[in-house]
Amino acid sequence: MSASRERKKRNEQVAEPVKEKKSKKLSEGAIFAICMLAIVAVLLAAVIGYGIYKNNRAVLKVGDHTVTVSEFNYIYNSKANSLSSYASYMDIDTSTPLDKQYVSENGASWLMLLGIDSSFLENYTVTDGYYNVTWAQLLAESAKDDAASVYAIYNEAKEKGYEPDEHLKEEVEENIEQMKEYAKQNNMSLNSFIKRVYGKGCNVSGYRDYLTAQAVASHYASTLTYTPEELSAKKAENPDDYVVATFYQFSVAASDFVEADENGQKPEATDAEKKQAKEAAEAMAKEFDTANESVSIKTDTTRATLTSSTTEEAANWLFDTAKDGDVKLFENEGSYYVLKLIDKIDYQTGNFLEIVIGADGEELAEGELTAAEKVEKIKAALSADASAENFKALAEEYSDSHESEAENLRRSTLASVSNDALLWGMDARTEGDFEVFEASGSTVILLYTGAGDLYSDVVATSVLASEHVQEISDAAAAECNYDEKAAMSANVGVYGN
């Protein structure tokens, strides 16, 4: 059709007089349907709005940070899930929501083991062995304290200009990647999986923020420093806490010579077996054998620690009388202890870099090096260049966990690797020294990068930092305006949902 004919037709249509239409009456059914649709729309908007309000409701506030129900879910559920392995011992039914179960006296006796403060229960009475408070209320109270602590420390760290380093960021992302793997195994998106694990309103963005705050809070205390005067004042409060000994200890008891019965029970030791234990201890005291499998090395041991683990007599001898290399036998209720002092000094800690090479899996990928081959390549490379830069590059190439950097490493930490690592670290070292040690299920390569601080200064710094963190955490918990009703609107049931 031509353009002129089109225009003509439109003009004719416009020019045509409008006919008056008769109004059409809606049926009662149509009116009812429209009203129902309107009501549904209003209700749906209300439900969505309430869900948003609920998830963003404030549970507590720390400084200028408000912990919403969604964020509280991460902290609460992490704590609640930690109970699952112990549920049967704690009278917890995993098929019933935690806000429907009351805390038993038996269950409360496990709280210290799990790092949960039980003082909250002092506010509640006990009837027939159960407190009149639910597990959800108890765990929410504990989660409140954790949240207050995390954000009190996190807020101060931000104020002081502390920024997460690359290792800290990697730590957070590794957690995210692990969640991605779990989500994949369950054929779910990451956001859907996080929502299922932690509750409504939870997603990857909020989870990352929570992990970052938690990581900063856990690392910040180690960055705090104090003046020599502050350290001296702290050490002067309890001098014995900063005097430590390193020594060999041989332990033997009469029960070591008793054969267990068919039920695995050992009967009372006979006089002959008691005599065997005493003779073994006397032989060790006469000629101390550090290679004996019953000999261990004790490090960073205070007088109080030795008193509680052996006898007061042994502690007094070791700290007041013994000289390096001295040996003495002590007896306590049928158990014998032979101690050989290595030293008791305020030693210099060390700074190290560490690579851990795990044991080989059942099958190696094509072309993959064995653990032994990796270790040999690292040793050869370090023999040519034992710089920290090369060490880090080797860690990046051969170790899944990369390298870890440890400043002011104490003897007790070296001893946790192996006795050989401890004795190597105790020797005079120079920057660039490295050694390989076999540990439990892995091989550890250590590179010495320099001297650290005195042991007593390291401990005093740690004590001051811990006290500071505890102080600001307690203050935050006391002033956080905790709303238990808001907390109970979080995903507190966990089990049986």
JSON list of N, CA and C in Angstrom, two decimals, residues 184-220:
[
{"chain": "A", "resi": 184, "resn": "LYS", "atom": "N", "xyz": [29.06, -27.74, 44.34]},
{"chain": "A", "resi": 184, "resn": "LYS", "atom": "CA", "xyz": [29.12, -28.54, 43.11]},
{"chain": "A", "resi": 184, "resn": "LYS", "atom": "C", "xyz": [28.74, -30.00, 43.40]},
{"chain": "A", "resi": 185, "resn": "GLN", "atom": "N", "xyz": [29.24, -30.52, 44.51]},
{"chain": "A", "resi": 185, "resn": "GLN", "atom": "CA", "xyz": [28.94, -31.90, 44.89]},
{"chain": "A", "resi": 185, "resn": "GLN", "atom": "C", "xyz": [27.45, -32.10, 45.14]},
{"chain": "A", "resi": 186, "resn": "ASN", "atom": "N", "xyz": [26.78, -31.02, 45.55]},
{"chain": "A", "resi": 186, "resn": "ASN", "atom": "CA", "xyz": [25.35, -31.09, 45.85]},
{"chain": "A", "resi": 186, "resn": "ASN", "atom": "C", "xyz": [24.48, -30.57, 44.70]},
{"chain": "A", "resi": 187, "resn": "ASN", "atom": "N", "xyz": [25.13, -30.34, 43.54]},
{"chain": "A", "resi": 187, "resn": "ASN", "atom": "CA", "xyz": [24.42, -29.84, 42.35]},
{"chain": "A", "resi": 187, "resn": "ASN", "atom": "C", "xyz": [23.64, -28.56, 42.64]},
{"chain": "A", "resi": 188, "resn": "MET", "atom": "N", "xyz": [24.30, -27.63, 43.33]},
{"chain": "A", "resi": 188, "resn": "MET", "atom": "CA", "xyz": [23.67, -26.38, 43.70]},
{"chain": "A", "resi": 188, "resn": "MET", "atom": "C", "xyz": [24.59, -25.21, 43.31]},
{"chain": "A", "resi": 189, "resn": "SER", "atom": "N", "xyz": [23.97, -24.05, 43.14]},
{"chain": "A", "resi": 189, "resn": "SER", "atom": "CA", "xyz": [24.78, -22.84, 42.95]},
{"chain": "A", "resi": 189, "resn": "SER", "atom": "C", "xyz": [25.41, -22.49, 44.29]},
{"chain": "A", "resi": 190, "resn": "LEU", "atom": "N", "xyz": [26.47, -21.69, 44.25]},
{"chain": "A", "resi": 190, "resn": "LEU", "atom": "CA", "xyz": [27.15, -21.32, 45.50]},
{"chain": "A", "resi": 190, "resn": "LEU", "atom": "C", "xyz": [26.21, -20.56, 46.44]},
{"chain": "A", "resi": 191, "resn": "ASN", "atom": "N", "xyz": [25.47, -19.60, 45.90]},
{"chain": "A", "resi": 191, "resn": "ASN", "atom": "CA", "xyz": [24.55, -18.83, 46.74]},
{"chain": "A", "resi": 191, "resn": "ASN", "atom": "C", "xyz": [23.48, -19.72, 47.37]},
{"chain": "A", "resi": 192, "resn": "SER", "atom": "N", "xyz": [22.95, -20.66, 46.58]},
{"chain": "A", "resi": 192, "resn": "SER", "atom": "CA", "xyz": [21.92, -21.57, 47.10]},
{"chain": "A", "resi": 192, "resn": "SER", "atom": "C", "xyz": [22.49, -22.46, 48.19]},
{"chain": "A", "resi": 193, "resn": "PHE", "atom": "N", "xyz": [23.73, -22.92, 48.00]},
{"chain": "A", "resi": 193, "resn": "PHE", "atom": "CA", "xyz": [24.34, -23.81, 49.00]},
{"chain": "A", "resi": 193, "resn": "PHE", "atom": "C", "xyz": [24.60, -23.05, 50.30]},
{"chain": "A", "resi": 194, "resn": "ILE", "atom": "N", "xyz": [25.13, -21.83, 50.19]},
{"chain": "A", "resi": 194, "resn": "ILE", "atom": "CA", "xyz": [25.40, -21.03, 51.38]},
{"chain": "A", "resi": 194, "resn": "ILE", "atom": "C", "xyz": [24.09, -20.74, 52.12]},
{"chain": "A", "resi": 195, "resn": "LYS", "atom": "N", "xyz": [23.04, -20.48, 51.38]},
{"chain": "A", "resi": 195, "resn": "LYS", "atom": "CA", "xyz": [21.72, -20.23, 51.99]},
{"chain": "A", "resi": 195, "resn": "LYS", "atom": "C", "xyz": [21.25, -21.48, 52.72]},
{"chain": "A", "resi": 196, "resn": "ARG", "atom": "N", "xyz": [21.47, -22.64, 52.11]},
{"chain": "A", "resi": 196, "resn": "ARG", "atom": "CA", "xyz": [21.04, -23.88, 52.75]},
{"chain": "A", "resi": 196, "resn": "ARG", "atom": "C", "xyz": [21.83, -24.16, 54.03]},
{"chain": "A", "resi": 197, "resn": "VAL", "atom": "N", "xyz": [23.13, -23.88, 54.00]},
{"chain": "A", "resi": 197, "resn": "VAL", "atom": "CA", "xyz": [23.98, -24.16, 55.16]},
{"chain": "A", "resi": 197, "resn": "VAL", "atom": "C", "xyz": [23.74, -23.17, 56.29]},
{"chain": "A", "resi": 198, "resn": "TYR", "atom": "N", "xyz": [23.62, -21.88, 55.94]},
{"chain": "A", "resi": 198, "resn": "TYR", "atom": "CA", "xyz": [23.57, -20.86, 56.98]},
{"chain": "A", "resi": 198, "resn": "TYR", "atom": "C", "xyz": [22.19, -20.23, 57.20]},
{"chain": "A", "resi": 199, "resn": "GLY", "atom": "N", "xyz": [21.32, -20.23, 56.20]},
{"chain": "A", "resi": 199, "resn": "GLY", "atom": "CA", "xyz": [19.99, -19.67, 56.40]},
{"chain": "A", "resi": 199, "resn": "GLY", "atom": "C", "xyz": [19.64, -18.60, 55.39]},
{"chain": "A", "resi": 200, "resn": "LYS", "atom": "N", "xyz": [18.38, -18.14, 55.45]},
{"chain": "A", "resi": 200, "resn": "LYS", "atom": "CA", "xyz": [17.88, -17.13, 54.52]},
{"chain": "A", "resi": 200, "resn": "LYS", "atom": "C", "xyz": [18.65, -15.83, 54.66]},
{"chain": "A", "resi": 201, "resn": "GLY", "atom": "N", "xyz": [18.83, -15.16, 53.52]},
{"chain": "A", "resi": 201, "resn": "GLY", "atom": "CA", "xyz": [19.55, -13.89, 53.53]},
{"chain": "A", "resi": 201, "resn": "GLY", "atom": "C", "xyz": [21.05, -14.04, 53.42]},
{"chain": "A", "resi": 202, "resn": "CYS", "atom": "N", "xyz": [21.54, -15.30, 53.46]},
{"chain": "A", "resi": 202, "resn": "CYS", "atom": "CA", "xyz": [22.98, -15.54, 53.38]},
{"chain": "A", "resi": 202, "resn": "CYS", "atom": "C", "xyz": [23.37, -15.82, 51.93]},
{"chain": "A", "resi": 203, "resn": "ASN", "atom": "N", "xyz": [24.48, -15.24, 51.52]},
{"chain": "A", "resi": 203, "resn": "ASN", "atom": "CA", "xyz": [24.96, -15.41, 50.15]},
{"chain": "A", "resi": 203, "resn": "ASN", "atom": "C", "xyz": [26.48, -15.29, 50.13]},
{"chain": "A", "resi": 204, "resn": "VAL", "atom": "N", "xyz": [27.07, -15.45, 48.96]},
{"chain": "A", "resi": 204, "resn": "VAL", "atom": "CA", "xyz": [28.53, -15.47, 48.88]},
{"chain": "A", "resi": 204, "resn": "VAL", "atom": "C", "xyz": [29.14, -14.13, 49.27]},
{"chain": "A", "resi": 205, "resn": "SER", "atom": "N", "xyz": [28.47, -13.04, 48.95]},
{"chain": "A", "resi": 205, "resn": "SER", "atom": "CA", "xyz": [29.00, -11.72, 49.30]},
{"chain": "A", "resi": 205, "resn": "SER", "atom": "C", "xyz": [29.07, -11.54, 50.81]},
{"chain": "A", "resi": 206, "resn": "GLY", "atom": "N", "xyz": [27.96, -11.88, 51.49]},
{"chain": "A", "resi": 206, "resn": "GLY", "atom": "CA", "xyz": [27.94, -11.76, 52.95]},
{"chain": "A", "resi": 206, "resn": "GLY", "atom": "C", "xyz": [28.89, -12.73, 53.61]},
{"chain": "A", "resi": 207, "resn": "TYR", "atom": "N", "xyz": [29.00, -13.94, 53.04]},
{"chain": "A", "resi": 207, "resn": "TYR", "atom": "CA", "xyz": [29.91, -14.95, 53.58]},
{"chain": "A", "resi": 207, "resn": "TYR", "atom": "C", "xyz": [31.35, -14.49, 53.48]},
{"chain": "A", "resi": 208, "resn": "ARG", "atom": "N", "xyz": [31.71, -13.87, 52.35]},
{"chain": "A", "resi": 208, "resn": "ARG", "atom": "CA", "xyz": [33.07, -13.36, 52.18]},
{"chain": "A", "resi": 208, "resn": "ARG", "atom": "C", "xyz": [33.36, -12.24, 53.19]},
{"chain": "A", "resi": 209, "resn": "ASP", "atom": "N", "xyz": [32.40, -11.36, 53.40]},
{"chain": "A", "resi": 209, "resn": "ASP", "atom": "CA", "xyz": [32.58, -10.27, 54.37]},
{"chain": "A", "resi": 209, "resn": "ASP", "atom": "C", "xyz": [32.78, -10.83, 55.77]},
{"chain": "A", "resi": 210, "resn": "TYR", "atom": "N", "xyz": [31.99, -11.84, 56.11]},
{"chain": "A", "resi": 210, "resn": "TYR", "atom": "CA", "xyz": [32.11, -12.47, 57.42]},
{"chain": "A", "resi": 210, "resn": "TYR", "atom": "C", "xyz": [33.48, -13.13, 57.59]},
{"chain": "A", "resi": 211, "resn": "LEU", "atom": "N", "xyz": [33.92, -13.88, 56.58]},
{"chain": "A", "resi": 211, "resn": "LEU", "atom": "CA", "xyz": [35.22, -14.56, 56.65]},
{"chain": "A", "resi": 211, "resn": "LEU", "atom": "C", "xyz": [36.36, -13.54, 56.76]},
{"chain": "A", "resi": 212, "resn": "THR", "atom": "N", "xyz": [36.23, -12.42, 56.05]},
{"chain": "A", "resi": 212, "resn": "THR", "atom": "CA", "xyz": [37.27, -11.39, 56.09]},
{"chain": "A", "resi": 212, "resn": "THR", "atom": "C", "xyz": [37.36, -10.78, 57.48]},
{"chain": "A", "resi": 213, "resn": "ALA", "atom": "N", "xyz": [36.22, -10.44, 58.05]},
{"chain": "A", "resi": 213, "resn": "ALA", "atom": "CA", "xyz": [36.21, -9.85, 59.40]},
{"chain": "A", "resi": 213, "resn": "ALA", "atom": "C", "xyz": [36.80, -10.83, 60.41]},
{"chain": "A", "resi": 214, "resn": "GLN", "atom": "N", "xyz": [36.43, -12.10, 60.27]},
{"chain": "A", "resi": 214, "resn": "GLN", "atom": "CA", "xyz": [36.93, -13.13, 61.18]},
{"chain": "A", "resi": 214, "resn": "GLN", "atom": "C", "xyz": [38.45, -13.30, 61.04]},
{"chain": "A", "resi": 215, "resn": "ALA", "atom": "N", "xyz": [38.93, -13.32, 59.80]},
{"chain": "A", "resi": 215, "resn": "ALA", "atom": "CA", "xyz": [40.36, -13.50, 59.55]},
{"chain": "A", "resi": 215, "resn": "ALA", "atom": "C", "xyz": [41.16, -12.32, 60.09]},
{"chain": "A", "resi": 216, "resn": "VAL", "atom": "N", "xyz": [40.67, -11.11, 59.87]},
{"chain": "A", "resi": 216, "resn": "VAL", "atom": "CA", "xyz": [41.36, -9.92, 60.38]},
{"chain": "A", "resi": 216, "resn": "VAL", "atom": "C", "xyz": [41.40, -9.96, 61.90]},
{"chain": "A", "resi": 217, "resn": "ALA", "atom": "N", "xyz": [40.26, -10.31, 62.51]},
{"chain": "A", "resi": 217, "resn": "ALA", "atom": "CA", "xyz": [40.19, -10.35, 63.98]},
{"chain": "A", "resi": 217, "resn": "ALA", "atom": "C", "xyz": [41.17, -11.37, 64.56]},
{"chain": "A", "resi": 218, "resn": "SER", "atom": "N", "xyz": [41.34, -12.50, 63.88]},
{"chain": "A", "resi": 218, "resn": "SER", "atom": "CA", "xyz": [42.23, -13.54, 64.40]},
{"chain": "A", "resi": 218, "resn": "SER", "atom": "C", "xyz": [43.70, -13.21, 64.21]},
{"chain": "A", "resi": 219, "resn": "HIS", "atom": "N", "xyz": [44.03, -12.35, 63.23]},
{"chain": "A", "resi": 219, "resn": "HIS", "atom": "CA", "xyz": [45.43, -12.03, 62.96]},
{"chain": "A", "resi": 219, "resn": "HIS", "atom": "C", "xyz": [45.88, -10.70, 63.57]},
{"chain": "A", "resi": 220, "resn": "TYR", "atom": "N", "xyz": [44.95, -9.83, 63.86]},
{"chain": "A", "resi": 220, "resn": "TYR", "atom": "CA", "xyz": [45.30, -8.48, 64.28]},
{"chain": "A", "resi": 220, "resn": "TYR", "atom": "C", "xyz": [46.15, -8.45, 65.55]}
]
